[in-house]
Coordinates of C-alpha atoms in Angstrom, one line a residue:
M215 CA 43.6 14.7 112.5
S216 CA 43.6 18.2 111.1
N217 CA 43.3 19.7 114.7
Q218 CA 46.4 17.7 115.8
L219 CA 48.4 19.1 112.8
T220 CA 47.2 22.6 113.5
G221 CA 48.4 22.3 117.1
L222 CA 51.7 20.8 116.0
E223 CA 52.3 23.7 113.6
L224 CA 51.5 26.2 116.4
G225 CA 54.0 24.5 118.6
Q226 CA 56.8 24.7 116.0
R227 CA 56.1 28.4 115.6
D228 CA 56.4 29.0 119.3
L229 CA 59.6 27.0 119.5
A230 CA 61.1 29.2 116.7
I231 CA 60.2 32.3 118.6
V232 CA 61.8 31.0 121.7
I233 CA 64.9 30.1 119.8
K234 CA 65.1 33.5 118.3
E235 CA 64.7 35.2 121.7
L236 CA 67.4 32.9 123.2
R237 CA 69.8 33.8 120.4
A238 CA 69.1 37.5 120.9
T239 CA 69.7 37.1 124.6
L240 CA 72.9 35.2 124.0
G241 CA 74.1 38.0 121.6
K242 CA 73.5 40.6 124.3
M243 CA 75.3 38.5 126.8
E244 CA 78.3 38.2 124.5
L245 CA 78.3 41.9 123.9
A246 CA 78.2 42.6 127.6
L247 CA 81.0 40.0 128.4
G248 CA 83.1 41.5 125.5
S249 CA 82.9 44.9 127.0
I250 CA 84.5 44.0 130.4
D251 CA 88.3 44.2 131.0
E252 CA 88.7 40.6 132.0
A253 CA 89.2 37.9 129.4
I254 CA 86.8 34.9 130.0
V255 CA 87.4 31.5 128.4
W256 CA 85.5 28.2 128.6
T257 CA 87.3 24.9 127.7
G258 CA 86.5 21.3 127.6
E259 CA 88.3 18.6 129.7
D260 CA 91.0 18.5 127.0
G261 CA 91.8 22.2 127.5
V262 CA 90.5 23.2 124.1
I263 CA 88.6 26.5 123.9
Q264 CA 84.9 26.1 123.4
W265 CA 83.9 29.7 124.0
C266 CA 85.6 33.0 124.9
N267 CA 84.7 36.7 125.0
T268 CA 86.1 39.3 122.7
T269 CA 88.5 40.6 125.4
F270 CA 90.3 37.3 125.1
D271 CA 90.5 37.7 121.4
R272 CA 92.2 41.1 121.9
L273 CA 94.6 39.6 124.5
V274 CA 95.9 37.0 122.1
N275 CA 95.5 39.4 119.1
L276 CA 93.6 36.8 117.0
S277 CA 90.2 36.6 115.4
H278 CA 87.3 35.0 117.3
L279 CA 86.9 32.1 114.9
S280 CA 90.6 31.3 114.9
V281 CA 90.6 31.1 118.7
L282 CA 87.8 28.6 119.1
G283 CA 89.0 25.0 119.0
C284 CA 92.6 25.8 120.0
P285 CA 94.2 24.5 123.2
L286 CA 94.4 27.3 125.7
S287 CA 97.9 26.3 126.8
T288 CA 99.1 26.8 123.2
L289 CA 97.6 30.2 122.8
I290 CA 98.8 31.5 126.1
P291 CA 102.1 29.8 127.0
L292 CA 103.0 31.0 130.6
T293 CA 106.0 31.3 132.8
Q294 CA 106.1 31.9 136.5
G295 CA 109.2 33.6 138.0
G296 CA 110.9 33.2 134.7
T297 CA 110.4 29.4 134.5
V298 CA 108.3 27.9 131.7
L299 CA 105.3 26.0 133.0
L300 CA 104.8 22.3 132.1
E301 CA 101.6 21.6 130.3
T302 CA 100.2 19.9 133.4
E303 CA 101.1 23.0 135.4
H304 CA 99.1 25.3 133.2
P305 CA 96.1 26.9 135.0
V306 CA 93.6 25.3 132.7
Y307 CA 94.7 21.8 133.6
Q308 CA 95.0 22.7 137.2
V309 CA 91.4 23.9 137.2
L310 CA 90.3 20.7 135.5
S311 CA 92.1 18.7 138.2
Q312 CA 90.4 20.8 140.8
H313 CA 93.7 21.7 142.4
Y314 CA 93.9 25.4 141.5
S315 CA 93.8 28.8 143.2
T316 CA 94.2 32.3 141.7
G317 CA 97.8 33.0 140.6
E318 CA 100.0 35.4 138.7
Y319 CA 101.9 34.4 135.5
E320 CA 104.1 36.0 132.8
F321 CA 103.0 36.1 129.2
Q322 CA 105.0 37.3 126.2
Q323 CA 102.8 39.2 123.8
E324 CA 104.6 40.6 120.7
G325 CA 107.8 41.4 122.5
H326 CA 106.0 42.8 125.6
L327 CA 106.0 41.0 128.9
L328 CA 102.5 41.0 130.5
I329 CA 101.6 40.0 134.0
L330 CA 98.3 38.0 134.0
E331 CA 96.2 37.2 137.1
I332 CA 94.3 34.0 136.3
S333 CA 91.4 32.5 138.4
G334 CA 89.3 29.6 137.4
S335 CA 86.3 27.4 138.2
F336 CA 85.7 23.7 137.6
V337 CA 82.2 23.0 136.1
E338 CA 80.8 19.5 135.6
L339 CA 77.9 19.5 133.2
K340 CA 74.8 17.3 133.6
N341 CA 75.9 15.0 130.9
G342 CA 79.1 14.4 132.8
D343 CA 81.4 16.6 130.7
R344 CA 84.2 18.2 132.7
T345 CA 84.9 21.9 131.8
A346 CA 86.9 24.8 133.0
V347 CA 85.9 28.5 133.1
L348 CA 89.0 30.8 133.5
T349 CA 89.0 34.6 134.1
I350 CA 92.2 36.3 133.0
R351 CA 93.1 39.9 134.1
D352 CA 96.0 42.0 132.7
V353 CA 97.6 43.3 135.9
T354 CA 100.9 44.5 134.3
K355 CA 100.3 48.2 135.0
R356 CA 99.1 47.5 138.5
K357 CA 102.2 45.5 139.3
A358 CA 104.4 48.2 137.9
M359 CA 102.7 50.8 140.0
E360 CA 103.0 48.6 143.1
E361 CA 106.7 48.1 142.5
A362 CA 107.2 51.8 141.8
L363 CA 105.4 52.6 145.1
I364 CA 107.5 50.1 147.0
S365 CA 110.7 51.6 145.5
A366 CA 109.5 55.1 146.2
N367 CA 108.7 54.2 149.8
R368 CA 112.1 52.7 150.2
E369 CA 113.8 55.7 148.8
M370 CA 111.7 58.1 150.9
S371 CA 112.5 56.1 154.0
S372 CA 116.2 56.3 153.2
Y373 CA 115.9 60.0 152.4
L374 CA 114.1 60.8 155.6
Q375 CA 116.7 58.9 157.6
E376 CA 119.5 61.0 156.0
V377 CA 117.5 64.2 156.5
D378 CA 117.3 63.2 160.2
K379 CA 121.1 62.9 160.1
V380 CA 121.4 66.4 158.8
I381 CA 119.0 67.7 161.5
Q382 CA 121.0 65.9 164.2
A383 CA 124.2 67.4 162.8
A384 CA 122.6 70.8 163.1
I385 CA 121.7 70.1 166.7
A386 CA 125.2 68.9 167.3
V387 CA 126.6 72.1 165.9
E388 CA 124.5 74.1 168.3
N389 CA 125.7 71.9 171.2
N390 CA 129.3 72.1 169.9
T391 CA 129.5 68.3 169.6
F392 CA 129.5 68.1 165.8
Q393 CA 131.6 65.3 164.2
P394 CA 132.6 66.0 160.6
N395 CA 132.3 62.3 159.6
S396 CA 128.7 62.1 160.7
L397 CA 127.5 63.4 157.4
H398 CA 130.0 61.6 155.1
E399 CA 127.4 59.2 153.6
V400 CA 124.8 61.9 153.2
A401 CA 127.3 64.2 151.5
N402 CA 128.0 61.5 148.8
R403 CA 124.4 61.8 147.6
E404 CA 124.1 63.4 144.1
D405 CA 121.1 65.6 144.9
E406 CA 120.2 68.7 146.8
L407 CA 120.4 66.9 150.2
G408 CA 123.9 65.7 149.4
R409 CA 125.0 69.2 148.3
L410 CA 123.4 70.6 151.4
A411 CA 125.2 68.1 153.7
N412 CA 128.5 68.7 151.9
I413 CA 128.1 72.5 152.2
F414 CA 126.9 72.2 155.8
T415 CA 130.0 70.2 156.7
Q416 CA 132.3 72.6 154.9
M417 CA 130.7 75.6 156.6
V418 CA 131.0 74.1 160.0
L419 CA 134.6 73.2 159.4
Q420 CA 135.4 76.8 158.3
L421 CA 133.2 78.6 160.8
K422 CA 135.6 78.9 163.6
A423 CA 138.5 79.7 161.3
R424 CA 136.5 82.5 159.6
E425 CA 134.9 84.1 162.7
Q426 CA 137.7 86.6 163.0
E427 CA 137.9 87.2 159.3
L428 CA 134.1 87.8 159.1
A429 CA 134.3 90.2 162.0
E430 CA 137.0 92.2 160.3
A431 CA 135.2 92.0 157.0
K432 CA 132.0 93.2 158.6
E433 CA 133.8 96.1 160.1
Q434 CA 135.3 97.1 156.7
L435 CA 132.0 96.6 154.9
E436 CA 130.1 98.8 157.4
A437 CA 132.8 101.5 156.9
V438 CA 132.4 101.3 153.1
L439 CA 128.6 101.3 153.2
N440 CA 128.5 104.2 155.6
A441 CA 130.7 106.1 153.2
V442 CA 128.3 105.4 150.3
P443 CA 126.0 108.4 149.6
G444 CA 123.1 106.1 148.7
S445 CA 120.7 104.6 151.3
I446 CA 121.2 100.8 152.0
S447 CA 119.2 98.5 154.2
W448 CA 119.2 94.8 155.1
I449 CA 115.8 93.2 155.8
D450 CA 114.9 89.6 156.7
S451 CA 112.1 87.5 155.2
G452 CA 109.7 88.8 157.8
G453 CA 110.1 92.4 156.8
V454 CA 112.2 93.3 159.8
F455 CA 115.3 95.6 159.5
V456 CA 118.5 93.8 160.2
G457 CA 120.7 96.8 159.5
V458 CA 121.0 100.1 157.6
N459 CA 123.8 102.4 156.6
R460 CA 124.5 105.9 158.0
H461 CA 123.0 107.7 155.0
L462 CA 119.6 106.1 155.3
A463 CA 119.5 106.6 159.1
E464 CA 120.4 110.3 158.7
N465 CA 117.7 110.8 156.0
F466 CA 115.1 109.9 158.6
N467 CA 116.8 111.7 161.6
L468 CA 117.3 108.3 163.3
S469 CA 120.3 106.3 164.6
Q470 CA 121.3 103.1 162.8
E471 CA 120.4 101.1 165.9
A472 CA 116.8 102.6 165.9
F473 CA 116.1 100.6 162.7
I474 CA 117.2 97.2 163.9
G475 CA 114.3 94.9 164.8
Q476 CA 111.7 97.3 163.4
E477 CA 109.3 96.2 160.7
V478 CA 109.4 98.2 157.5
G479 CA 106.0 99.6 158.2
F480 CA 107.3 101.8 161.0
L481 CA 108.4 104.3 158.4
K482 CA 104.9 105.9 158.5
E483 CA 106.1 109.3 157.2
N484 CA 107.4 107.5 154.0
A485 CA 104.6 105.0 153.5
K486 CA 105.5 104.6 149.8
L487 CA 108.9 103.1 150.7
A488 CA 107.3 100.8 153.3
I489 CA 104.6 99.6 150.9
F490 CA 107.2 98.9 148.1
L491 CA 109.5 96.9 150.4
S492 CA 106.6 94.9 152.0
E493 CA 105.0 94.0 148.7
F494 CA 108.4 93.0 147.3
I495 CA 109.3 90.8 150.3
S496 CA 105.9 88.9 150.1
S497 CA 106.1 88.5 146.3
P498 CA 107.9 85.6 144.5
E499 CA 110.0 88.1 142.6
T500 CA 113.8 88.1 143.3
S501 CA 114.4 91.7 142.3
A502 CA 112.5 94.9 141.8
S503 CA 113.0 98.6 141.4
A504 CA 110.9 101.8 141.6
I505 CA 111.3 105.6 141.9
I506 CA 109.8 106.7 145.2
D507 CA 109.3 110.1 146.7
Y508 CA 111.0 110.6 150.1
Q509 CA 110.1 113.4 152.5
I510 CA 113.6 114.3 153.7
H511 CA 114.2 117.3 156.0
E512 CA 110.8 118.7 154.8
E513 CA 112.0 118.5 151.2
K514 CA 110.6 116.2 148.6
R515 CA 113.3 114.0 147.0
H516 CA 113.2 111.3 144.4
Y517 CA 115.0 108.0 145.1
L518 CA 115.6 105.1 142.7
I519 CA 115.1 102.1 145.0
A520 CA 116.5 98.7 143.9
A521 CA 115.7 95.6 146.0
Q522 CA 117.3 92.2 145.6
K523 CA 116.6 88.9 147.5
Y524 CA 119.5 86.7 148.7
Q525 CA 119.9 83.4 150.5
Q526 CA 116.9 81.8 148.8
G527 CA 114.7 84.8 149.7
T528 CA 115.5 84.9 153.4
A529 CA 117.3 88.2 153.1
T530 CA 116.6 91.4 151.1
V531 CA 119.0 94.2 150.4
S532 CA 117.6 97.5 149.4
V533 CA 119.7 100.3 147.8
G534 CA 118.4 103.8 147.2
I535 CA 120.0 106.5 145.0
D536 CA 119.0 110.1 145.0
V537 CA 117.9 110.9 141.5
T538 CA 116.1 114.2 142.2
D539 CA 118.5 116.2 140.0
R540 CA 118.4 113.6 137.3
Q541 CA 114.5 113.6 137.4
R542 CA 114.5 117.4 137.1
A543 CA 116.9 117.3 134.2
E544 CA 114.8 114.6 132.5
A545 CA 111.7 116.7 132.9
E546 CA 113.5 119.6 131.5
R547 CA 114.8 117.5 128.6
E548 CA 111.3 116.2 127.9
R549 CA 110.0 119.8 127.9
F550 CA 112.8 120.9 125.6
T551 CA 112.1 118.0 123.3
H552 CA 108.4 118.8 123.2
E553 CA 109.2 122.4 122.4
L554 CA 111.6 121.4 119.7
F555 CA 109.0 119.0 118.2
Q556 CA 106.5 121.8 118.1
L557 CA 109.1 124.1 116.6
N558 CA 109.9 121.6 113.9
Q559 CA 106.2 121.2 113.2
A560 CA 106.0 125.0 112.9
Y561 CA 109.0 125.1 110.6
A562 CA 107.5 122.3 108.5
R563 CA 104.5 124.6 107.8
F564 CA 106.8 127.2 106.3
V565 CA 109.5 124.8 104.8
P566 CA 108.1 121.4 103.7
N567 CA 109.8 118.3 105.0
Q568 CA 110.0 117.1 101.4
F569 CA 112.2 120.1 100.6
L570 CA 114.6 119.1 103.3
Q571 CA 114.6 115.5 102.1
F572 CA 115.5 116.6 98.5
L573 CA 118.4 118.6 99.9
D574 CA 119.4 115.6 102.0
K575 CA 119.0 117.6 105.2
S576 CA 117.5 116.1 108.4
S577 CA 116.7 119.5 110.0
I578 CA 116.0 123.1 109.0
V579 CA 119.1 124.0 111.1
E580 CA 121.3 122.2 108.6
V581 CA 120.1 124.2 105.6
E582 CA 122.5 126.8 104.3
L583 CA 122.2 129.6 101.8
G584 CA 123.0 128.2 98.3
D585 CA 122.1 124.6 99.0
Q586 CA 120.5 123.2 95.8
V587 CA 119.8 120.1 93.8
Q588 CA 118.6 119.3 90.3
L589 CA 115.6 117.1 89.9
E590 CA 112.9 116.2 87.3
M591 CA 109.6 117.2 88.8
S592 CA 106.0 118.0 87.8
V593 CA 105.0 121.6 88.6
L594 CA 101.4 122.5 89.3
F595 CA 100.1 126.1 89.3
S596 CA 96.5 126.9 90.4
D597 CA 94.8 130.2 90.5
I598 CA 91.3 131.5 91.4
R599 CA 89.4 133.1 88.5
E600 CA 88.2 136.7 89.0
F601 CA 89.8 136.8 92.5
T602 CA 90.2 140.6 92.3
T603 CA 86.5 141.0 91.8
L604 CA 85.7 138.7 94.7
S605 CA 88.3 140.4 96.9
E606 CA 86.8 143.8 96.4
M607 CA 83.5 142.5 97.8
M608 CA 85.1 141.5 101.1
D609 CA 86.9 143.3 103.9
P610 CA 90.5 142.3 104.8
S611 CA 89.4 139.9 107.5
D612 CA 86.9 138.1 105.2
N613 CA 89.5 138.0 102.5
F614 CA 91.9 136.0 104.7
K615 CA 89.1 133.8 105.9
F616 CA 88.0 133.0 102.3
I617 CA 91.6 132.4 101.1
N618 CA 92.4 130.1 104.0
A619 CA 89.1 128.2 103.6
Y620 CA 89.9 127.7 99.9
L621 CA 93.5 126.7 100.4
S622 CA 92.8 124.4 103.3
R623 CA 90.6 122.4 101.0
M624 CA 93.1 122.3 98.2
E625 CA 96.1 121.3 100.2
P626 CA 95.0 117.7 101.1
A627 CA 94.4 117.0 97.4
I628 CA 98.1 117.7 96.8
T629 CA 99.6 115.9 99.8
E630 CA 97.4 112.8 99.3
H631 CA 99.0 112.4 95.8
S632 CA 102.7 112.6 97.0
G633 CA 103.1 116.3 96.3
F634 CA 104.0 119.2 98.5
I635 CA 103.2 122.9 98.3
D636 CA 106.3 125.0 97.5
K637 CA 104.5 128.3 98.1
Y638 CA 101.3 130.2 98.3
I639 CA 101.1 133.3 96.2
G640 CA 98.0 135.1 97.4
D641 CA 95.2 132.9 96.2
A642 CA 97.5 130.9 93.9
I643 CA 99.3 127.6 94.7
M644 CA 102.6 126.3 93.4
A645 CA 103.0 122.6 94.1
L646 CA 105.8 120.1 93.2
F647 CA 105.6 116.4 92.5
S648 CA 108.8 114.3 92.4
G649 CA 107.2 110.9 91.4
E650 CA 105.2 109.9 88.4
A651 CA 103.5 112.7 86.5
D652 CA 100.2 110.9 87.1
N653 CA 100.4 112.1 90.7
A654 CA 100.3 115.8 89.6
V655 CA 97.4 115.1 87.2
K656 CA 95.4 113.2 89.9
A657 CA 96.0 116.0 92.4
G658 CA 94.7 118.5 89.9
I659 CA 91.5 116.4 89.3
S660 CA 91.1 116.0 93.0
M661 CA 91.4 119.8 93.5
L662 CA 88.6 120.4 91.0
H663 CA 86.4 117.9 92.7
R664 CA 87.0 119.4 96.1
L665 CA 86.3 122.9 94.6
G666 CA 82.9 121.6 93.5
E667 CA 82.1 120.4 97.0
Y668 CA 83.2 123.7 98.4
N669 CA 81.0 125.6 95.9
Q670 CA 78.0 123.5 97.2
E671 CA 78.8 124.7 100.7
R672 CA 79.1 128.3 99.5
S673 CA 75.8 128.1 97.7
K674 CA 74.0 127.0 100.8
S675 CA 75.4 130.0 102.6
G676 CA 74.4 132.4 99.8
F677 CA 77.8 132.9 98.3
P678 CA 78.5 132.7 94.5
P679 CA 80.6 129.8 93.2
I680 CA 84.2 130.2 92.4
K681 CA 86.3 128.8 89.6
N682 CA 90.0 128.1 89.3
G683 CA 92.5 127.2 86.6
I684 CA 95.3 124.6 86.9
G685 CA 98.3 124.2 84.7
I686 CA 100.9 121.4 85.0
N687 CA 104.3 121.0 83.3
T688 CA 107.1 118.4 83.8
G689 CA 110.8 119.0 83.4
L690 CA 114.2 119.5 85.1
L691 CA 114.4 122.2 87.7
M692 CA 116.8 123.5 90.4
L693 CA 115.4 123.3 94.0
G694 CA 117.4 125.2 96.6
T695 CA 117.7 128.3 98.8
V696 CA 118.1 131.9 97.8
G697 CA 118.4 135.1 99.8
G698 CA 120.9 137.0 101.9
Q699 CA 122.7 136.6 105.2
N700 CA 119.7 137.5 107.4
R701 CA 116.8 136.2 105.3
M702 CA 116.6 133.3 102.9
D703 CA 113.8 131.3 101.3
S704 CA 113.3 128.0 99.5
T705 CA 112.6 128.3 95.8
V706 CA 112.5 126.5 92.5
I707 CA 114.3 127.9 89.5
S708 CA 113.6 126.5 86.0
N709 CA 112.0 127.3 82.7
A710 CA 109.7 124.3 83.5
V711 CA 108.2 126.4 86.4
N712 CA 107.6 129.4 84.1
V713 CA 105.9 127.2 81.5
A714 CA 103.6 125.7 84.1
S715 CA 102.6 129.2 85.2
R716 CA 101.9 130.3 81.6
V717 CA 99.9 127.1 80.9
E718 CA 97.7 127.9 83.9
G719 CA 97.1 131.3 82.4
L720 CA 96.0 129.6 79.1
T721 CA 93.0 128.0 81.0
K722 CA 91.4 131.4 81.0
N723 CA 91.8 131.7 77.2
Y724 CA 90.2 128.4 76.5
G725 CA 87.6 128.4 79.2
V726 CA 88.9 125.1 80.7
A727 CA 89.8 124.0 84.2
L728 CA 93.0 121.9 83.8
L729 CA 95.7 122.0 81.1
I730 CA 98.9 119.9 80.9
T731 CA 101.9 120.1 78.6
E732 CA 103.3 117.6 76.2
E733 CA 106.1 116.9 78.6
T734 CA 103.6 115.9 81.3
Y735 CA 101.4 114.0 78.9
S736 CA 104.3 111.9 77.5
R737 CA 105.3 110.8 81.0
L738 CA 101.8 109.6 82.1
Q739 CA 101.9 105.9 83.1
Q740 CA 98.1 105.6 83.1
R741 CA 97.3 107.8 80.1
D742 CA 94.2 105.8 79.0
S743 CA 92.5 106.2 82.4
Y744 CA 92.1 110.0 82.0
A745 CA 89.7 112.0 79.9
I746 CA 92.2 114.0 77.7
R747 CA 92.3 115.8 74.4
R748 CA 94.9 117.9 72.7
I749 CA 93.7 121.5 72.2
D750 CA 96.6 123.6 70.9
H751 CA 100.2 124.1 70.0
V752 CA 100.9 127.6 71.2
Q753 CA 103.8 130.1 71.9
V754 CA 103.8 131.0 75.6
K755 CA 105.5 134.1 77.0
G756 CA 109.2 133.5 77.8
K757 CA 109.4 130.3 75.7
S758 CA 111.0 130.4 72.3
E759 CA 109.5 127.0 71.2
A760 CA 105.8 126.4 70.9
V761 CA 104.1 124.2 73.6
T762 CA 101.5 121.5 73.0
V763 CA 98.8 121.6 75.6
Y764 CA 96.1 119.1 76.5
E765 CA 92.9 119.5 78.4
V766 CA 92.1 117.0 81.2
F767 CA 88.4 117.1 81.7
D768 CA 87.8 114.3 84.2
A769 CA 86.5 116.9 86.7
D770 CA 83.9 118.4 84.4
S771 CA 80.2 117.8 85.2
P772 CA 79.2 114.3 84.2
E773 CA 77.1 115.7 81.3
M774 CA 79.9 117.8 79.9
R775 CA 82.4 115.0 80.3
D776 CA 80.2 112.5 78.5
R777 CA 79.6 115.0 75.6
K778 CA 83.3 115.8 75.2
L779 CA 84.1 112.0 75.1
A780 CA 81.3 111.5 72.6
T781 CA 82.7 114.1 70.3
L782 CA 86.4 113.4 71.0
N783 CA 87.2 111.6 67.7
R784 CA 85.4 114.3 65.7
F785 CA 87.2 117.1 67.7
T786 CA 90.6 115.5 67.2
E787 CA 90.0 115.2 63.4
A788 CA 88.8 118.8 63.2
L789 CA 91.9 120.0 65.1
S790 CA 94.1 118.0 62.7
L791 CA 92.4 119.7 59.7
Y792 CA 92.8 123.1 61.3
D793 CA 96.6 122.5 61.8
R794 CA 96.8 121.6 58.0
Q795 CA 94.9 124.9 57.2
R796 CA 91.9 123.0 55.8
F797 CA 89.7 125.6 57.5
R798 CA 86.4 124.9 55.7
E799 CA 86.4 121.2 56.6
S800 CA 87.6 122.0 60.1
A801 CA 84.9 124.5 60.7
Q802 CA 82.3 122.0 59.6
L803 CA 83.5 119.3 62.0
F804 CA 83.8 121.8 64.9
G805 CA 80.3 122.9 64.1
E806 CA 79.1 119.3 64.4
C807 CA 80.9 119.1 67.8
L808 CA 79.0 122.2 68.9
D809 CA 75.7 120.7 67.7
R810 CA 76.1 117.8 70.1
N811 CA 77.9 119.9 72.9
P812 CA 77.0 123.6 72.7
G813 CA 78.9 124.3 75.9
D814 CA 82.3 123.2 74.4
R815 CA 84.2 126.5 74.6
V816 CA 87.3 125.1 72.9
A817 CA 85.3 123.8 69.9
Q818 CA 83.6 127.3 69.7
I819 CA 87.0 129.1 69.7
Y820 CA 88.3 126.9 66.9
C821 CA 85.1 127.1 64.9
D822 CA 85.3 130.9 65.0
R823 CA 89.0 130.9 64.0
A824 CA 88.4 128.5 61.1
Q825 CA 85.6 130.7 59.8
R826 CA 87.7 133.8 60.0
N827 CA 90.4 132.1 57.9
L828 CA 88.0 131.2 55.1

């Protein structure tokens, strides 16, 4: 008994496996059937759907479950030739009655008319059930394409018939048997063929009447073209000369008749012209031009050749104008322009362009004696220390080389900060800055940095380092021209210029590189970005009022700059005590500055002054 149960249990397990495999196979079949373009539906003998693929679901735009169990004739109501089918005429019932063959029907789907091709098979199951299997194809696009093709073929046939009429009309014209009414229907077409037929008819009607007029016009045209000094030619689409005017023929020492019937390539002595015309005729371009060299009577001449296609590219007219004199004049103009440009560049090296701009002049030629303008500017003076001693060690040639090497390194520092050099005074530089006072200060700092780099180069070559002093002042000045009738120069006149020069001289007294005045200091937009300290309130030569001067020490060596910044507050307090004549306290604080920074020349000067006043 237990063996029988065991066998039964094994049989049930095998059956379960078979069922599982069958379901998997059915699932794959349904996926495969759902991927094809045709909709497949299976109904019972009552026309109710028992199974369908997913393509059918998409056709009726319903879910799969909502489709099953619905009558097919209800889901897909059909018409044929615009007539609604009776229920018994529906393909599903025709298949079930075994009286059906493949047919085409109309189906309205959400406002769109679809053409469906439906085929079906009657299937009688072993249990006697009568079923129908229908295949439904959407042939809407195919039918539209077929109808469009038929329509196009019909139109093409009609078009070709009418084209033949035009051809026959052309033959009739040649045979002098043309009848104007023969192209009446074709001329009524609203396309190129109709326009062609209409134009053709009009041309033929007018041809005889115009023959004499054309002959006269041709004679007049030839007379005019022969009188034209330019060279003119007519060429057909094959590159063959149809005609030329007298000027062109004479250029090549040929008669006008010698050109007719010749290909453009026969002009071997002027191959450039032949190549230009050949390439243009074979190109899709409708017009072209070029300047070509002719060899005419053993002289090289320049011709501007302009070519234009006419009559839909079947004819080309070429016109040539002798531009030799114009080309020479243009070359002369370019040479003159280049020389003028070079001259302006040379002038700019003596008279800065900025100077002209300030005077509102576009060229040095416009400048007149006495032109002047008042501006607020920052003035920078720079001078080499101990230049006389250095100069005595060099011959004149080396002197100039040294000065130019130095000045060429200083100039970019000025121009890069929106300044320009007003003049060189031996080894000294006078520069002007019309914008922010910061530009002048930044230029001065940059000059000192560049001087440091130059000194490194000199040291490698065995030359001693050089030092310079820079003074900057800001104020109103008069910029203009001075001189006489035969010699004038640009200059700047102002007390602000004199103060800048005097302040530069003070750099020697204090042993510093860069000094600026209170007028410059008060106009700085980025005052906190510089390393600055006030050092004195002094009377300068030529100035009735004392001038407050500040040291800008950004370009000092990093060690010196850091030490001056570290002692800045103490230095400022010591200077304030000195101004109030509290010399003992001032000397003590200056001494403390020197303890931390023994190389501070200004602190040493004030410490000595304070001690002398005790």
